[in-house]
Structure formats: C-alpha cells, structure tokens
Amino acid sequence: MCGAETSSPKTVKVEGAELDVCDNCADFGTEVQTQDTSSTSTKYSTSSSSSSTSSTSGSSSSGGGGSSRTRRSDMFDDMDELAQDYDDRIRNARESTGLSQEDLAKELNEKASLIRKLERGDVLPSDDVQTKLERELDISLSAGGSGGDEEWSGGSSTGGTTLGDVVKRKD
C-alpha cells in the first residue's frame, strides 16, 4: 500500500481485498492465513516463477489484475447497492402518501430525527430501516440495474483495472 519493497510481504485483507503488504501496512487490515505461501505469490502473477513475483509484488498485482475472470465470489456479490438518490426516493414517496416525517416515523417505529436525516442524505439507512421503508412506502432503495452486475470497461492494457485508472488527482 505504501509502495515500499519488502522481501517478506504479509497477505492482509483490507476492506474485502487481499493485498501483499509490508509489516507497517499490515496494521491496516487483518492478516490472512494461507496454507501454501507459494500459491499466494503466484496468485497475482502472469509468469510461472514465484520468486520473481515476490520481489516485485507492487507491479505484479496491477499487471496480474487481468486474472480477475476467475474471481471468487464474496459476500458483496449477494448484496444490493443502495441507490444514490435514496434520500429523494424516500421524501417523494412519503410526500405522495401524504405522511409527515413524524407520521412515517411512528409507522416504522423509528425516531422522526432519523427520517429527517435520511431525507437530507446525512445518514445511510441500516438494512432493517431500509426494509421497513421499502415495505411501508412501496419503493425500492436498491440501485437496480445502474451498475451492480455489469463489468466496468475501463482498465489498463492488460485488461485489469488498476488503482491509477480509478483515482482522481488533486493537482
């Protein structure tokens, strides 16, 4: 993560992604226990030599991103993404039913301040509150087809997406 080269990187899971990092960056995630260390070092490589990839783990992880075709499924694949305009959807549905924020809060057995914060977009609804809102207002707060299942077409020449493809600089 910091870019320092290390002879013995640790495999750490940071926000759902497994990364080979130095000892200092290992504090940012939880260490992943592996049975075979050689299979971990070749996991991201495009060559068959595991010794060369461990010394250049920073460049091999971005170059080997093309192997994401065989990506394992994780818990995020089964989750629906919250729509960007969830606050407008809640407000419009509440107003169309003629309910005040306080009345909706009573129906949901929640506080009126939570409804106000949700409609302003200050807080994200918990799964429980999202389910209650969808059921009561007969709306969907999920992103729907706005990018959940489709692959992003951007990426490097190897077909994989690197951090440089996504990050916007503040120059």
GROMACS .gro file of C-alpha atoms in nm:
model
  171
    1MET     CA    1   0.000   0.000   0.000
    2CYS     CA    2   0.280   0.240   0.083
    3GLY     CA    3   0.496   0.129  -0.209
    4ALA     CA    4   0.789   0.006  -0.003
    5GLU     CA    5   0.959  -0.307  -0.133
    6THR     CA    6   0.983  -0.590   0.116
    7SER     CA    7   1.137  -0.934   0.095
    8SER     CA    8   0.864  -1.093   0.307
    9PRO     CA    9   0.523  -0.937   0.236
   10LYS     CA   10   0.226  -1.032   0.451
   11THR     CA   11  -0.111  -1.115   0.297
   12VAL     CA   12  -0.370  -0.890   0.459
   13LYS     CA   13  -0.740  -0.842   0.390
   14VAL     CA   14  -0.831  -0.471   0.372
   15GLU     CA   15  -1.199  -0.389   0.308
   16GLY     CA   16  -1.259  -0.717   0.126
   17ALA     CA   17  -0.941  -0.714  -0.087
   18GLU     CA   18  -0.644  -0.938  -0.018
   19LEU     CA   19  -0.316  -0.745  -0.051
   20ASP     CA   20   0.052  -0.834  -0.009
   21VAL     CA   21   0.187  -0.554   0.213
   22CYS     CA   22   0.489  -0.467   0.426
   23ASP     CA   23   0.492  -0.501   0.805
   24ASN     CA   24   0.392  -0.137   0.861
   25CYS     CA   25   0.089  -0.156   0.629
   26ALA     CA   26  -0.022  -0.489   0.777
   27ASP     CA   27  -0.183  -0.292   1.064
   28PHE     CA   28  -0.448  -0.155   0.824
   29GLY     CA   29  -0.619  -0.494   0.781
   30THR     CA   30  -0.647  -0.845   0.916
   31GLU     CA   31  -0.381  -1.098   0.830
   32VAL     CA   32  -0.496  -1.383   0.608
   33GLN     CA   33  -0.369  -1.729   0.698
   34THR     CA   34  -0.264  -1.929   0.392
   35GLN     CA   35  -0.175  -2.296   0.368
   36ASP     CA   36   0.079  -2.264   0.087
   37THR     CA   37   0.279  -1.943   0.054
   38SER     CA   38   0.397  -2.021  -0.300
   39SER     CA   39   0.039  -2.038  -0.429
   40THR     CA   40  -0.028  -1.693  -0.280
   41SER     CA   41   0.270  -1.534  -0.453
   42THR     CA   42   0.174  -1.681  -0.792
   43LYS     CA   43  -0.191  -1.588  -0.748
   44TYR     CA   44  -0.140  -1.243  -0.895
   45SER     CA   45   0.147  -1.316  -1.130
   46THR     CA   46   0.139  -1.360  -1.505
   47SER     CA   47   0.458  -1.565  -1.507
   48SER     CA   48   0.520  -1.912  -1.367
   49SER     CA   49   0.812  -1.807  -1.146
   50SER     CA   50   0.707  -1.731  -0.791
   51SER     CA   51   1.045  -1.594  -0.681
   52SER     CA   52   1.039  -1.309  -0.933
   53THR     CA   53   0.685  -1.205  -0.843
   54SER     CA   54   0.751  -1.184  -0.471
   55SER     CA   55   1.026  -0.927  -0.525
   56THR     CA   56   0.804  -0.712  -0.749
   57SER     CA   57   0.473  -0.759  -0.574
   58GLY     CA   58   0.366  -0.400  -0.640
   59SER     CA   59   0.389  -0.427  -1.019
   60SER     CA   60   0.272  -0.786  -1.047
   61SER     CA   61  -0.051  -0.719  -0.860
   62SER     CA   62  -0.150  -0.450  -1.108
   63GLY     CA   63  -0.033  -0.647  -1.412
   64GLY     CA   64  -0.199  -0.967  -1.297
   65GLY     CA   65  -0.532  -0.795  -1.247
   66GLY     CA   66  -0.642  -0.948  -1.576
   67SER     CA   67  -0.685  -1.279  -1.398
   68SER     CA   68  -0.999  -1.143  -1.229
   69ARG     CA   69  -1.201  -1.363  -1.466
   70THR     CA   70  -1.172  -1.639  -1.206
   71ARG     CA   71  -1.252  -1.412  -0.911
   72ARG     CA   72  -1.404  -1.585  -0.613
   73SER     CA   73  -1.749  -1.473  -0.513
   74ASP     CA   74  -1.779  -1.297  -0.181
   75MET     CA   75  -2.049  -1.157   0.043
   76PHE     CA   76  -2.068  -0.833  -0.158
   77ASP     CA   77  -2.191  -1.016  -0.469
   78ASP     CA   78  -2.517  -1.102  -0.294
   79MET     CA   79  -2.577  -0.753  -0.158
   80ASP     CA   80  -2.786  -0.488  -0.331
   81GLU     CA   81  -2.622  -0.149  -0.361
   82LEU     CA   82  -2.810   0.146  -0.215
   83ALA     CA   83  -2.929   0.392  -0.480
   84GLN     CA   84  -2.751   0.727  -0.497
   85ASP     CA   85  -3.082   0.915  -0.479
   86TYR     CA   86  -3.223   0.718  -0.186
   87ASP     CA   87  -3.299   1.042   0.000
   88ASP     CA   88  -3.513   1.178  -0.285
   89ARG     CA   89  -3.692   0.845  -0.323
   90ILE     CA   90  -3.785   0.839   0.047
   91ARG     CA   91  -3.901   1.202   0.050
   92ASN     CA   92  -4.104   1.174  -0.273
   93ALA     CA   93  -4.272   0.850  -0.164
   94ARG     CA   94  -4.355   0.991   0.180
   95GLU     CA   95  -4.500   1.310   0.032
   96SER     CA   96  -4.703   1.117  -0.227
   97THR     CA   97  -4.866   0.913   0.051
   98GLY     CA   98  -4.945   1.232   0.243
   99LEU     CA   99  -4.748   1.133   0.553
  100SER     CA  100  -4.546   1.376   0.761
  101GLN     CA  101  -4.198   1.278   0.877
  102GLU     CA  102  -4.335   1.222   1.227
  103ASP     CA  103  -4.621   1.001   1.098
  104LEU     CA  104  -4.382   0.790   0.891
  105ALA     CA  105  -4.152   0.754   1.191
  106LYS     CA  106  -4.444   0.627   1.402
  107GLU     CA  107  -4.542   0.377   1.132
  108LEU     CA  108  -4.186   0.246   1.117
  109ASN     CA  109  -4.136   0.256   1.494
  110GLU     CA  110  -3.833   0.481   1.444
  111LYS     CA  111  -3.745   0.836   1.551
  112ALA     CA  112  -3.854   1.132   1.341
  113SER     CA  113  -3.498   1.265   1.352
  114LEU     CA  114  -3.383   0.952   1.167
  115ILE     CA  115  -3.635   1.019   0.890
  116ARG     CA  116  -3.514   1.380   0.864
  117LYS     CA  117  -3.151   1.268   0.842
  118LEU     CA  118  -3.235   1.005   0.580
  119GLU     CA  119  -3.424   1.256   0.365
  120ARG     CA  120  -3.134   1.502   0.386
  121GLY     CA  121  -2.891   1.225   0.290
  122ASP     CA  122  -2.692   1.270   0.611
  123VAL     CA  123  -2.707   0.902   0.710
  124LEU     CA  124  -2.747   0.574   0.525
  125PRO     CA  125  -3.036   0.351   0.630
  126SER     CA  126  -2.949   0.030   0.807
  127ASP     CA  127  -3.070  -0.290   0.641
  128ASP     CA  128  -3.358  -0.311   0.889
  129VAL     CA  129  -3.469   0.050   0.832
  130GLN     CA  130  -3.428   0.011   0.455
  131THR     CA  131  -3.658  -0.293   0.459
  132LYS     CA  132  -3.916  -0.108   0.669
  133LEU     CA  133  -3.909   0.195   0.437
  134GLU     CA  134  -3.941  -0.017   0.123
  135ARG     CA  135  -4.233  -0.208   0.267
  136GLU     CA  136  -4.417   0.094   0.410
  137LEU     CA  137  -4.368   0.331   0.115
  138ASP     CA  138  -4.378   0.058  -0.155
  139ILE     CA  139  -4.049   0.174  -0.308
  140SER     CA  140  -3.709   0.024  -0.384
  141LEU     CA  141  -3.398   0.186  -0.241
  142SER     CA  142  -3.165  -0.050  -0.427
  143ALA     CA  143  -2.959   0.077  -0.718
  144GLY     CA  144  -3.134  -0.164  -0.954
  145GLY     CA  145  -2.955  -0.202  -1.286
  146SER     CA  146  -2.736   0.104  -1.254
  147GLY     CA  147  -2.412  -0.091  -1.243
  148GLY     CA  148  -2.446  -0.377  -0.998
  149ASP     CA  149  -2.389  -0.668  -1.237
  150GLU     CA  150  -2.216  -0.507  -1.531
  151GLU     CA  151  -1.839  -0.501  -1.557
  152TRP     CA  152  -1.654  -0.172  -1.579
  153SER     CA  153  -1.493  -0.146  -1.921
  154GLY     CA  154  -1.203   0.077  -1.816
  155GLY     CA  155  -0.865  -0.060  -1.727
  156SER     CA  156  -0.504  -0.097  -1.824
  157SER     CA  157  -0.374  -0.257  -2.142
  158THR     CA  158  -0.370  -0.597  -1.972
  159GLY     CA  159  -0.746  -0.583  -1.924
  160GLY     CA  160  -0.732  -0.539  -1.546
  161THR     CA  161  -0.829  -0.229  -1.353
  162THR     CA  162  -0.553  -0.061  -1.158
  163LEU     CA  163  -0.569   0.199  -0.886
  164GLY     CA  164  -0.441   0.459  -1.134
  165ASP     CA  165  -0.748   0.401  -1.354
  166VAL     CA  166  -0.984   0.495  -1.071
  167VAL     CA  167  -0.808   0.762  -0.862
  168LYS     CA  168  -0.854   1.130  -0.945
  169ARG     CA  169  -0.560   1.351  -0.857
  170LYS     CA  170  -0.600   1.687  -0.680
  171ASP     CA  171  -0.329   1.875  -0.874
   0.00000   0.00000   0.00000
